[in-house]
Structure formats: structure tokens, C-alpha cells
Amino acid sequence: MPLSTPGERDAPVPPDDAGVSFVMPVLNEQRYLRRAVASTLAQDVPGPVELVVALGPSTDGTDALARELADADDRIVLIENPAADIPVGLNRAIRASRYPTIVRVDAHSELASGYARRALRTLARVQAANVGGVMRADGRSPFQRAVARAYNSRVGLGGGAYHGGTEEGPAESAYLGVMRRAVLDEVGLFDESIRRGEDWELNLRIRRAGYRVWFDPRLEAVYWPRESWTRLVRQFRATGAWRGELVRRYGRGNSLRYFAPPALVGAAAVSAVTAGVQLGRRRRGRSWVLHLPVAGYALLIALVALGRGGGRGWRDKAWTAAVLPSMHVSWGLGFVWALVRGARDTVDTSRLDGRNTPLP
């Protein structure tokens, strides 16, 4: 029988064979698109299926590959997303879709076998408006594998449910998301003024409307992180900036874990100023205690890198030790900047150059 929580509304449950619309915003994803599309269309679900791909202004041959894939499979629908922004592309894809259940897919991800069928069962069982699962980050190069280890670590991204949770239940947000179209139409689609964190904001509105957002750890999708240090830093700075913007807009609705990176940036600033003052004095007094937060953080990173979570060899461990603070500091700097000035027109530029080569 469907679960029911007092004070919450049940999302509508369409017939099993009513159909599923997968939606995928794409920008400079030639390297990953073929596999993402293959894992999506391999999903075995009752009823008709379509994959609506919103094509941004790519410069790496993504559009040509997308047309090739669409010519080979009439379930693929191509639409234009000249704005390039993810929420705009998602909304365009949803509006162009035909079926009552929407499955968001990232071109940097690959859905596990049975993902969609299991999600549909969970949606119907708990009558949720949105259900998400676990992001399993993976990598092919030493650097990308280090980033994946950071993603999968509680230290790396703060231990959110979709980074390794094991207990099913109500959630703050949902990775990717399998959503009921009727609820999206009721609460509004993605907020196009939010360029990062748009999923969190949508799920906030879903929850405020009384519907359930659900986490199911049996749902898994592989995620391929950025392939270089500069792209990683650009991505995390933009992500941090938009989280700072979301804090400006929604305040206490944000989890406390989002404040850890800006706290690190603040502690590092205090430590640097203290060190400068100490250099000009012979007697340092007790001001050394102001260095303890940064020293503790450095020790934590060293323990993670040298432990099992740091990889197998010294090369892996060195990359892990470099990647973790790169993610935290760039995210924290973006957050602080946006908290003071707002995210404004901050864009994730990590996919804009389009210099990718196809994967084997």
C-alpha cells in the first residue's frame, strides 16, 4: 500500500504504461553524449519512451553527434537551447515532452540498468513527486579518479544522501530526479534565474507545496567529473557562487553543510592575517590558536589522502590531497563573493571551450 505522511500531499500516479520522457540538456558533450544516450535508451520501462535533448551552442561537434544519434533512433527528439543555461534547457525539454513522468539525465552521467523502472515503482509506492538516488562518481584519468574519490567521500562534498546514503526516506533534494509532470506544472518548472542549484530550489518548492521528495539508495547513476584542474575550479567556483545566492534568497532553508567551505575560507583569511601580524612581532602570545582551524583542516586532508580514501599509490594520494582543497576553497570563495554581491551573471565556464576528444 502507498505510504502516507501526515500533512503531506500524494502526487498523482499515472498508469504504469503511460510513458516516460527523459530530458537531457547538452553543451560540449561530444566525449560523453553517446554513452549517456545509450544508457538512457537501454532503460526497460513499460509504455512509450522518448529522450528530449536540449542542444546548447556547442563547439566540439556535439550537435553533429546528436543528429547522428537521432537519425538512428526515432525516440530521440532534438530541440534548441540557445541560452545554454541548464534550467532553460530543462524547461524547454520538459515543455516539448509528451509523457506524465519526467526523468532528468545529465550528459555526464550513465544510468544503471533498471534505474527508471525501479524509480517508477518507488514513485508509485510512496506517491512522491520526485525521487532520486545515488551519484557514483568515476574517472578514467588519475586526476578524474581523484575528483571521483572526492565526490564519493563525506569529506569531499559534505556527506549528502545522494553521495552515498544507504537509508531510504524523505529527502531535501534529489540527484537528477524522476518527477511527476503534473506536480511540475503545478509548482512551476525550473527557475531560469538560477544557473546552478536549480534542482535544490525546485525541490524546495515541491516540498513547500506539500509533496514528498524521496531518496532511494537502490537508484544509481555514474557521474564523470571534470577532466582538468582548471575546469574543476571553474565549476566549483560557479557552484559555490550560486549556493551563496540561494542562501541570500532562502536563508535557513539551506543545510548547514553548505557553510563549511566558506568557513574554511574565513579561517584561512584569519590565519593569513595573523601570520602577517606575527612576523612583525617578537612575542606572539596566544595568537597561534588562530591557526588551529587551518592546521586541523590540513591534517584532515592528509589523513584522507594517506588513507584508503586517497587511492592506491602515491600518485593517487597526491592528486587526492590536491583535489580536495581545490574543490573546497574554490567553492567557498564563490560562496563568499555571491553572499556579499549576489551571483549575478556567474556562469559555469568549465564546459564552454569544447576541447574534448571522443572516449574509446
Short mmCIF file of C-alpha atoms in Angstrom, two decimals:
data_model
loop_
_atom_site.label_atom_id
_atom_site.label_comp_id
_atom_site.label_asym_id
_atom_site.label_seq_id
_atom_site.Cartn_x
_atom_site.Cartn_y
_atom_site.Cartn_z
CA MET A 1 0.00 0.00 0.00
CA PRO A 2 1.22 3.57 -0.63
CA LEU A 3 2.91 5.21 2.32
CA SER A 4 1.32 8.34 3.70
CA THR A 5 2.84 11.03 5.89
CA PRO A 6 0.50 13.34 7.84
CA GLY A 7 0.40 16.83 6.40
CA GLU A 8 1.83 15.80 3.03
CA ARG A 9 0.10 15.52 -0.31
CA ASP A 10 0.22 12.44 -2.50
CA ALA A 11 1.47 13.01 -6.02
CA PRO A 12 -0.71 11.56 -8.80
CA VAL A 13 0.20 8.09 -10.03
CA PRO A 14 -0.42 7.68 -13.78
CA PRO A 15 -0.99 4.23 -15.32
CA ASP A 16 2.10 2.01 -15.49
CA ASP A 17 2.22 2.20 -19.28
CA ALA A 18 1.56 5.95 -19.59
CA GLY A 19 5.09 6.62 -20.84
CA VAL A 20 8.33 8.27 -19.70
CA SER A 21 10.09 11.36 -21.04
CA PHE A 22 13.85 11.57 -20.43
CA VAL A 23 15.19 15.14 -20.66
CA MET A 24 18.86 15.99 -21.17
CA PRO A 25 20.46 19.45 -21.51
CA VAL A 26 23.69 19.24 -23.53
CA LEU A 27 26.61 21.59 -24.09
CA ASN A 28 30.01 20.48 -25.45
CA GLU A 29 29.46 16.84 -24.52
CA GLN A 30 30.81 15.01 -27.57
CA ARG A 31 33.04 12.97 -25.31
CA TYR A 32 30.20 11.68 -23.12
CA LEU A 33 26.98 12.01 -25.10
CA ARG A 34 26.98 8.65 -26.89
CA ARG A 35 27.26 6.65 -23.68
CA ALA A 36 24.77 8.83 -21.83
CA VAL A 37 22.21 8.35 -24.58
CA ALA A 38 22.87 4.61 -24.78
CA SER A 39 22.36 4.09 -21.04
CA THR A 40 19.16 6.14 -21.20
CA LEU A 41 17.55 4.38 -24.13
CA ALA A 42 18.54 0.99 -22.67
CA GLN A 43 16.16 1.59 -19.74
CA ASP A 44 13.41 -1.02 -19.74
CA VAL A 45 10.14 0.64 -18.75
CA PRO A 46 6.51 -0.14 -19.61
CA GLY A 47 4.91 2.12 -22.16
CA PRO A 48 6.41 4.54 -24.68
CA VAL A 49 9.72 6.35 -24.12
CA GLU A 50 11.28 9.49 -25.55
CA LEU A 51 14.56 11.30 -24.95
CA VAL A 52 14.34 15.07 -25.44
CA VAL A 53 17.83 16.56 -25.88
CA ALA A 54 18.18 20.33 -25.46
CA LEU A 55 21.20 21.36 -27.54
CA GLY A 56 23.19 24.34 -26.35
CA PRO A 57 25.59 26.22 -28.65
CA SER A 58 28.35 23.58 -28.60
CA THR A 59 31.69 24.00 -30.37
CA ASP A 60 33.04 20.45 -30.18
CA GLY A 61 30.84 18.51 -32.62
CA THR A 62 28.15 17.64 -30.09
CA ASP A 63 25.33 18.77 -32.39
CA ALA A 64 26.52 16.58 -35.27
CA LEU A 65 26.77 13.58 -32.97
CA ALA A 66 23.30 14.30 -31.55
CA ARG A 67 21.83 14.41 -35.06
CA GLU A 68 23.56 11.15 -35.92
CA LEU A 69 22.05 9.50 -32.83
CA ALA A 70 18.59 10.97 -33.53
CA ASP A 71 18.68 9.73 -37.14
CA ALA A 72 19.36 6.22 -35.83
CA ASP A 73 16.60 6.20 -33.19
CA ASP A 74 13.25 7.96 -33.55
CA ARG A 75 12.80 8.05 -29.78
CA ILE A 76 15.33 10.92 -29.67
CA VAL A 77 13.89 14.42 -30.04
CA LEU A 78 16.27 17.36 -30.58
CA ILE A 79 15.40 20.91 -29.58
CA GLU A 80 17.48 24.09 -29.43
CA ASN A 81 18.69 25.76 -26.24
CA PRO A 82 20.48 28.90 -27.48
CA ALA A 83 20.70 30.32 -23.95
CA ALA A 84 22.97 27.38 -22.95
CA ASP A 85 21.80 27.60 -19.31
CA ILE A 86 20.84 24.25 -17.77
CA PRO A 87 17.45 25.30 -16.28
CA VAL A 88 16.42 26.90 -19.57
CA GLY A 89 17.33 23.73 -21.44
CA LEU A 90 15.48 21.57 -18.95
CA ASN A 91 12.35 23.68 -19.19
CA ARG A 92 12.44 23.65 -22.99
CA ALA A 93 12.82 19.87 -22.95
CA ILE A 94 10.01 19.38 -20.43
CA ARG A 95 7.65 21.62 -22.43
CA ALA A 96 8.48 19.62 -25.57
CA SER A 97 7.91 16.27 -23.82
CA ARG A 98 4.74 14.18 -24.07
CA TYR A 99 4.58 11.83 -21.10
CA PRO A 100 3.49 12.20 -17.43
CA THR A 101 6.79 11.15 -15.82
CA ILE A 102 9.95 13.20 -16.40
CA VAL A 103 13.39 11.66 -15.88
CA ARG A 104 16.26 14.14 -15.81
CA VAL A 105 19.50 12.84 -17.31
CA ASP A 106 22.90 14.52 -17.31
CA ALA A 107 25.12 14.06 -20.37
CA HIS A 108 27.99 13.48 -17.89
CA SER A 109 26.12 10.55 -16.36
CA GLU A 110 25.15 6.98 -17.22
CA LEU A 111 22.06 5.39 -15.70
CA ALA A 112 22.43 1.98 -14.13
CA SER A 113 20.43 -0.88 -15.60
CA GLY A 114 16.89 -0.87 -14.20
CA TYR A 115 17.19 2.71 -12.92
CA ALA A 116 13.99 4.06 -14.49
CA ARG A 117 11.83 1.01 -13.78
CA ARG A 118 12.87 0.99 -10.12
CA ALA A 119 12.27 4.74 -9.84
CA LEU A 120 8.77 4.37 -11.26
CA ARG A 121 7.98 1.69 -8.70
CA THR A 122 9.27 3.87 -5.87
CA LEU A 123 7.31 6.91 -7.08
CA ALA A 124 4.11 4.86 -7.14
CA ARG A 125 4.79 3.14 -3.80
CA VAL A 126 5.39 6.32 -1.79
CA GLN A 127 3.36 8.61 -4.07
CA ALA A 128 6.24 11.07 -4.18
CA ALA A 129 6.56 13.96 -6.61
CA ASN A 130 10.27 13.38 -7.16
CA VAL A 131 12.65 10.53 -6.40
CA GLY A 132 16.42 10.44 -6.74
CA GLY A 133 19.23 8.05 -5.95
CA VAL A 134 22.99 7.86 -5.56
CA MET A 135 25.61 9.59 -7.69
CA ARG A 136 28.52 7.19 -8.17
CA ALA A 137 31.37 9.34 -9.44
CA ASP A 138 34.01 7.57 -11.52
CA GLY A 139 37.02 8.55 -13.58
CA ARG A 140 39.37 7.36 -16.30
CA SER A 141 42.46 9.52 -15.81
CA PRO A 142 44.39 9.78 -12.50
CA PHE A 143 43.05 13.31 -12.00
CA GLN A 144 39.44 12.43 -12.82
CA ARG A 145 39.61 9.41 -10.50
CA ALA A 146 40.88 11.67 -7.71
CA VAL A 147 37.93 14.01 -8.25
CA ALA A 148 35.60 10.99 -8.23
CA ARG A 149 37.05 9.84 -4.90
CA ALA A 150 36.43 13.32 -3.51
CA TYR A 151 32.84 13.27 -4.76
CA ASN A 152 32.24 9.89 -3.14
CA SER A 153 33.82 10.93 0.18
CA ARG A 154 31.98 12.51 3.09
CA VAL A 155 34.90 14.92 3.41
CA GLY A 156 34.73 15.89 -0.26
CA LEU A 157 31.13 17.05 -0.66
CA GLY A 158 29.77 17.04 2.84
CA GLY A 159 28.01 13.70 3.03
CA GLY A 160 24.69 14.46 1.32
CA ALA A 161 22.43 11.42 0.90
CA TYR A 162 22.95 11.16 -2.84
CA HIS A 163 26.73 10.91 -2.36
CA GLY A 164 26.47 7.60 -0.53
CA GLY A 165 23.36 7.40 1.63
CA THR A 166 22.05 3.94 2.43
CA GLU A 167 18.66 4.58 4.05
CA GLU A 168 15.54 5.23 2.00
CA GLY A 169 13.33 8.11 3.03
CA PRO A 170 12.26 11.77 2.60
CA ALA A 171 14.98 13.99 1.16
CA GLU A 172 15.89 17.66 0.86
CA SER A 173 16.60 17.31 -2.85
CA ALA A 174 17.16 14.60 -5.46
CA TYR A 175 20.10 13.85 -7.73
CA LEU A 176 18.88 14.12 -11.33
CA GLY A 177 15.29 13.33 -10.37
CA VAL A 178 12.37 11.25 -11.63
CA MET A 179 9.42 13.64 -11.43
CA ARG A 180 5.68 13.74 -11.94
CA ARG A 181 4.84 16.19 -14.69
CA ALA A 182 1.56 17.20 -13.04
CA VAL A 183 3.43 18.46 -9.97
CA LEU A 184 5.93 20.35 -12.10
CA ASP A 185 3.07 22.04 -13.89
CA GLU A 186 1.53 22.97 -10.53
CA VAL A 187 4.61 24.40 -8.79
CA GLY A 188 6.28 25.75 -11.92
CA LEU A 189 9.27 24.38 -13.76
CA PHE A 190 12.91 25.17 -13.02
CA ASP A 191 13.67 28.75 -12.04
CA GLU A 192 15.57 30.08 -15.06
CA SER A 193 17.16 32.84 -13.00
CA ILE A 194 19.19 30.21 -11.10
CA ARG A 195 22.05 28.82 -13.15
CA ARG A 196 23.37 26.31 -10.58
CA GLY A 197 21.46 24.64 -7.75
CA GLU A 198 18.25 24.83 -9.77
CA ASP A 199 17.34 21.29 -8.69
CA TRP A 200 17.54 22.19 -4.98
CA GLU A 201 15.33 25.24 -5.49
CA LEU A 202 12.73 23.25 -7.46
CA ASN A 203 12.62 20.58 -4.77
CA LEU A 204 12.20 23.28 -2.13
CA ARG A 205 9.05 24.46 -3.94
CA ILE A 206 7.84 20.88 -4.30
CA ARG A 207 8.24 20.30 -0.57
CA ARG A 208 6.64 23.62 0.33
CA ALA A 209 3.65 22.62 -1.80
CA GLY A 210 3.26 19.61 0.49
CA TYR A 211 4.62 16.91 -1.80
CA ARG A 212 7.29 14.34 -0.96
CA VAL A 213 10.81 14.33 -2.35
CA TRP A 214 12.24 10.86 -1.85
CA PHE A 215 15.69 9.25 -1.71
CA ASP A 216 16.07 5.64 -2.85
CA PRO A 217 19.65 4.30 -2.48
CA ARG A 218 18.89 1.48 -4.94
CA LEU A 219 18.88 4.04 -7.75
CA GLU A 220 22.38 4.65 -9.09
CA ALA A 221 23.90 6.74 -11.86
CA VAL A 222 27.56 7.01 -12.76
CA TYR A 223 28.84 10.58 -12.97
CA TRP A 224 32.02 11.58 -14.83
CA PRO A 225 33.62 14.64 -13.16
CA ARG A 226 35.69 17.37 -14.84
CA GLU A 227 38.91 16.22 -16.50
CA SER A 228 41.31 19.02 -15.53
CA TRP A 229 42.17 21.16 -12.54
CA THR A 230 41.15 24.44 -14.23
CA ARG A 231 37.75 23.06 -15.25
CA LEU A 232 37.17 21.69 -11.75
CA VAL A 233 37.99 25.03 -10.12
CA ARG A 234 35.76 26.95 -12.54
CA GLN A 235 32.90 24.53 -11.94
CA PHE A 236 33.15 24.68 -8.15
CA ARG A 237 33.53 28.44 -8.02
CA ALA A 238 30.30 28.81 -10.01
CA THR A 239 28.54 26.19 -7.89
CA GLY A 240 29.62 27.92 -4.69
CA ALA A 241 28.50 31.29 -6.02
CA TRP A 242 25.02 30.04 -6.77
CA ARG A 243 24.77 28.37 -3.38
CA GLY A 244 25.63 31.74 -1.87
CA GLU A 245 22.84 33.24 -3.98
CA LEU A 246 20.42 30.59 -2.74
CA VAL A 247 21.37 31.42 0.84
CA ARG A 248 20.66 35.10 0.11
CA ARG A 249 17.23 34.17 -1.25
CA TYR A 250 16.15 31.37 1.09
CA GLY A 251 18.27 31.72 4.23
CA ARG A 252 17.78 28.95 6.74
CA GLY A 253 16.29 26.60 4.15
CA ASN A 254 19.88 25.67 3.31
CA SER A 255 21.67 22.81 5.09
CA LEU A 256 24.47 23.75 7.49
CA ARG A 257 26.96 21.65 5.48
CA TYR A 258 26.88 24.31 2.75
CA PHE A 259 28.59 26.73 5.14
CA ALA A 260 31.68 24.57 5.70
CA PRO A 261 33.68 25.77 2.63
CA PRO A 262 33.10 29.48 3.30
CA ALA A 263 34.03 28.86 6.94
CA LEU A 264 37.30 27.34 5.70
CA VAL A 265 37.94 30.41 3.54
CA GLY A 266 37.27 32.64 6.54
CA ALA A 267 39.58 30.61 8.76
CA ALA A 268 42.33 30.74 6.11
CA ALA A 269 41.96 34.53 5.84
CA VAL A 270 42.22 34.92 9.64
CA SER A 271 45.27 32.65 9.71
CA ALA A 272 46.98 34.60 6.91
CA VAL A 273 46.37 37.96 8.60
CA THR A 274 47.55 36.57 11.92
CA ALA A 275 50.72 35.23 10.31
CA GLY A 276 51.42 38.66 8.82
CA VAL A 277 50.99 40.34 12.19
CA GLN A 278 53.15 37.75 13.92
CA LEU A 279 56.01 38.32 11.50
CA GLY A 280 56.27 41.89 12.77
CA ARG A 281 56.35 40.93 16.44
CA ARG A 282 58.92 39.19 18.58
CA ARG A 283 56.41 37.89 21.09
CA ARG A 284 53.50 36.02 19.55
CA GLY A 285 51.43 35.46 22.68
CA ARG A 286 48.48 33.16 22.23
CA SER A 287 47.53 34.22 18.73
CA TRP A 288 48.84 30.86 17.47
CA VAL A 289 45.44 29.40 18.34
CA LEU A 290 44.00 31.25 15.33
CA HIS A 291 45.96 28.88 13.10
CA LEU A 292 44.36 25.78 14.60
CA PRO A 293 41.32 25.56 12.26
CA VAL A 294 43.51 25.60 9.14
CA ALA A 295 46.01 23.22 10.73
CA GLY A 296 43.17 20.87 11.65
CA TYR A 297 41.83 21.03 8.08
CA ALA A 298 45.28 20.29 6.64
CA LEU A 299 45.59 17.31 8.98
CA LEU A 300 42.17 16.03 7.89
CA ILE A 301 43.12 16.27 4.21
CA ALA A 302 46.40 14.46 4.90
CA LEU A 303 44.61 11.66 6.75
CA VAL A 304 42.09 11.22 3.93
CA ALA A 305 44.77 11.30 1.23
CA LEU A 306 47.06 8.86 3.02
CA GLY A 307 44.22 6.53 3.97
CA ARG A 308 42.16 4.15 1.88
CA GLY A 309 40.08 7.02 0.52
CA GLY A 310 43.14 8.57 -1.09
CA GLY A 311 43.66 5.86 -3.69
CA ARG A 312 46.19 3.09 -4.12
CA GLY A 313 49.58 4.60 -4.95
CA TRP A 314 51.43 7.77 -4.08
CA ARG A 315 50.34 9.40 -7.33
CA ASP A 316 46.68 8.84 -6.44
CA LYS A 317 47.22 10.11 -2.93
CA ALA A 318 48.97 13.25 -4.15
CA TRP A 319 46.11 14.01 -6.56
CA THR A 320 43.58 13.48 -3.75
CA ALA A 321 45.49 15.87 -1.48
CA ALA A 322 45.44 18.50 -4.26
CA VAL A 323 41.84 18.00 -5.41
CA LEU A 324 40.06 18.24 -2.05
CA PRO A 325 41.24 21.74 -1.07
CA SER A 326 40.84 22.89 -4.69
CA MET A 327 37.16 21.96 -4.52
CA HIS A 328 36.59 23.38 -1.05
CA VAL A 329 38.43 26.69 -1.49
CA SER A 330 37.04 27.50 -4.95
CA TRP A 331 33.51 26.64 -3.76
CA GLY A 332 33.99 28.71 -0.60
CA LEU A 333 35.37 31.73 -2.47
CA GLY A 334 32.44 31.64 -4.87
CA PHE A 335 30.01 31.39 -1.95
CA VAL A 336 31.50 34.35 -0.05
CA TRP A 337 31.62 36.51 -3.18
CA ALA A 338 27.99 35.80 -4.02
CA LEU A 339 26.79 36.10 -0.44
CA VAL A 340 28.09 39.67 -0.45
CA ARG A 341 27.31 40.70 -4.02
CA GLY A 342 24.92 38.06 -5.37
CA ALA A 343 25.69 35.50 -8.06
CA ARG A 344 24.55 37.95 -10.76
CA ASP A 345 25.64 36.55 -14.15
CA THR A 346 28.05 33.90 -12.82
CA VAL A 347 28.32 31.09 -15.35
CA ASP A 348 29.96 27.66 -15.09
CA THR A 349 32.57 28.06 -17.84
CA SER A 350 34.06 24.60 -17.37
CA ARG A 351 32.28 23.22 -20.46
CA LEU A 352 32.40 26.25 -22.72
CA ASP A 353 35.66 25.69 -24.63
CA GLY A 354 34.52 22.40 -26.18
CA ARG A 355 38.02 20.94 -26.39
CA ASN A 356 37.15 17.28 -25.89
CA THR A 357 38.20 14.11 -27.67
CA PRO A 358 35.86 11.13 -28.01
CA LEU A 359 36.17 8.39 -25.43
CA PRO A 360 37.19 4.94 -26.66
#
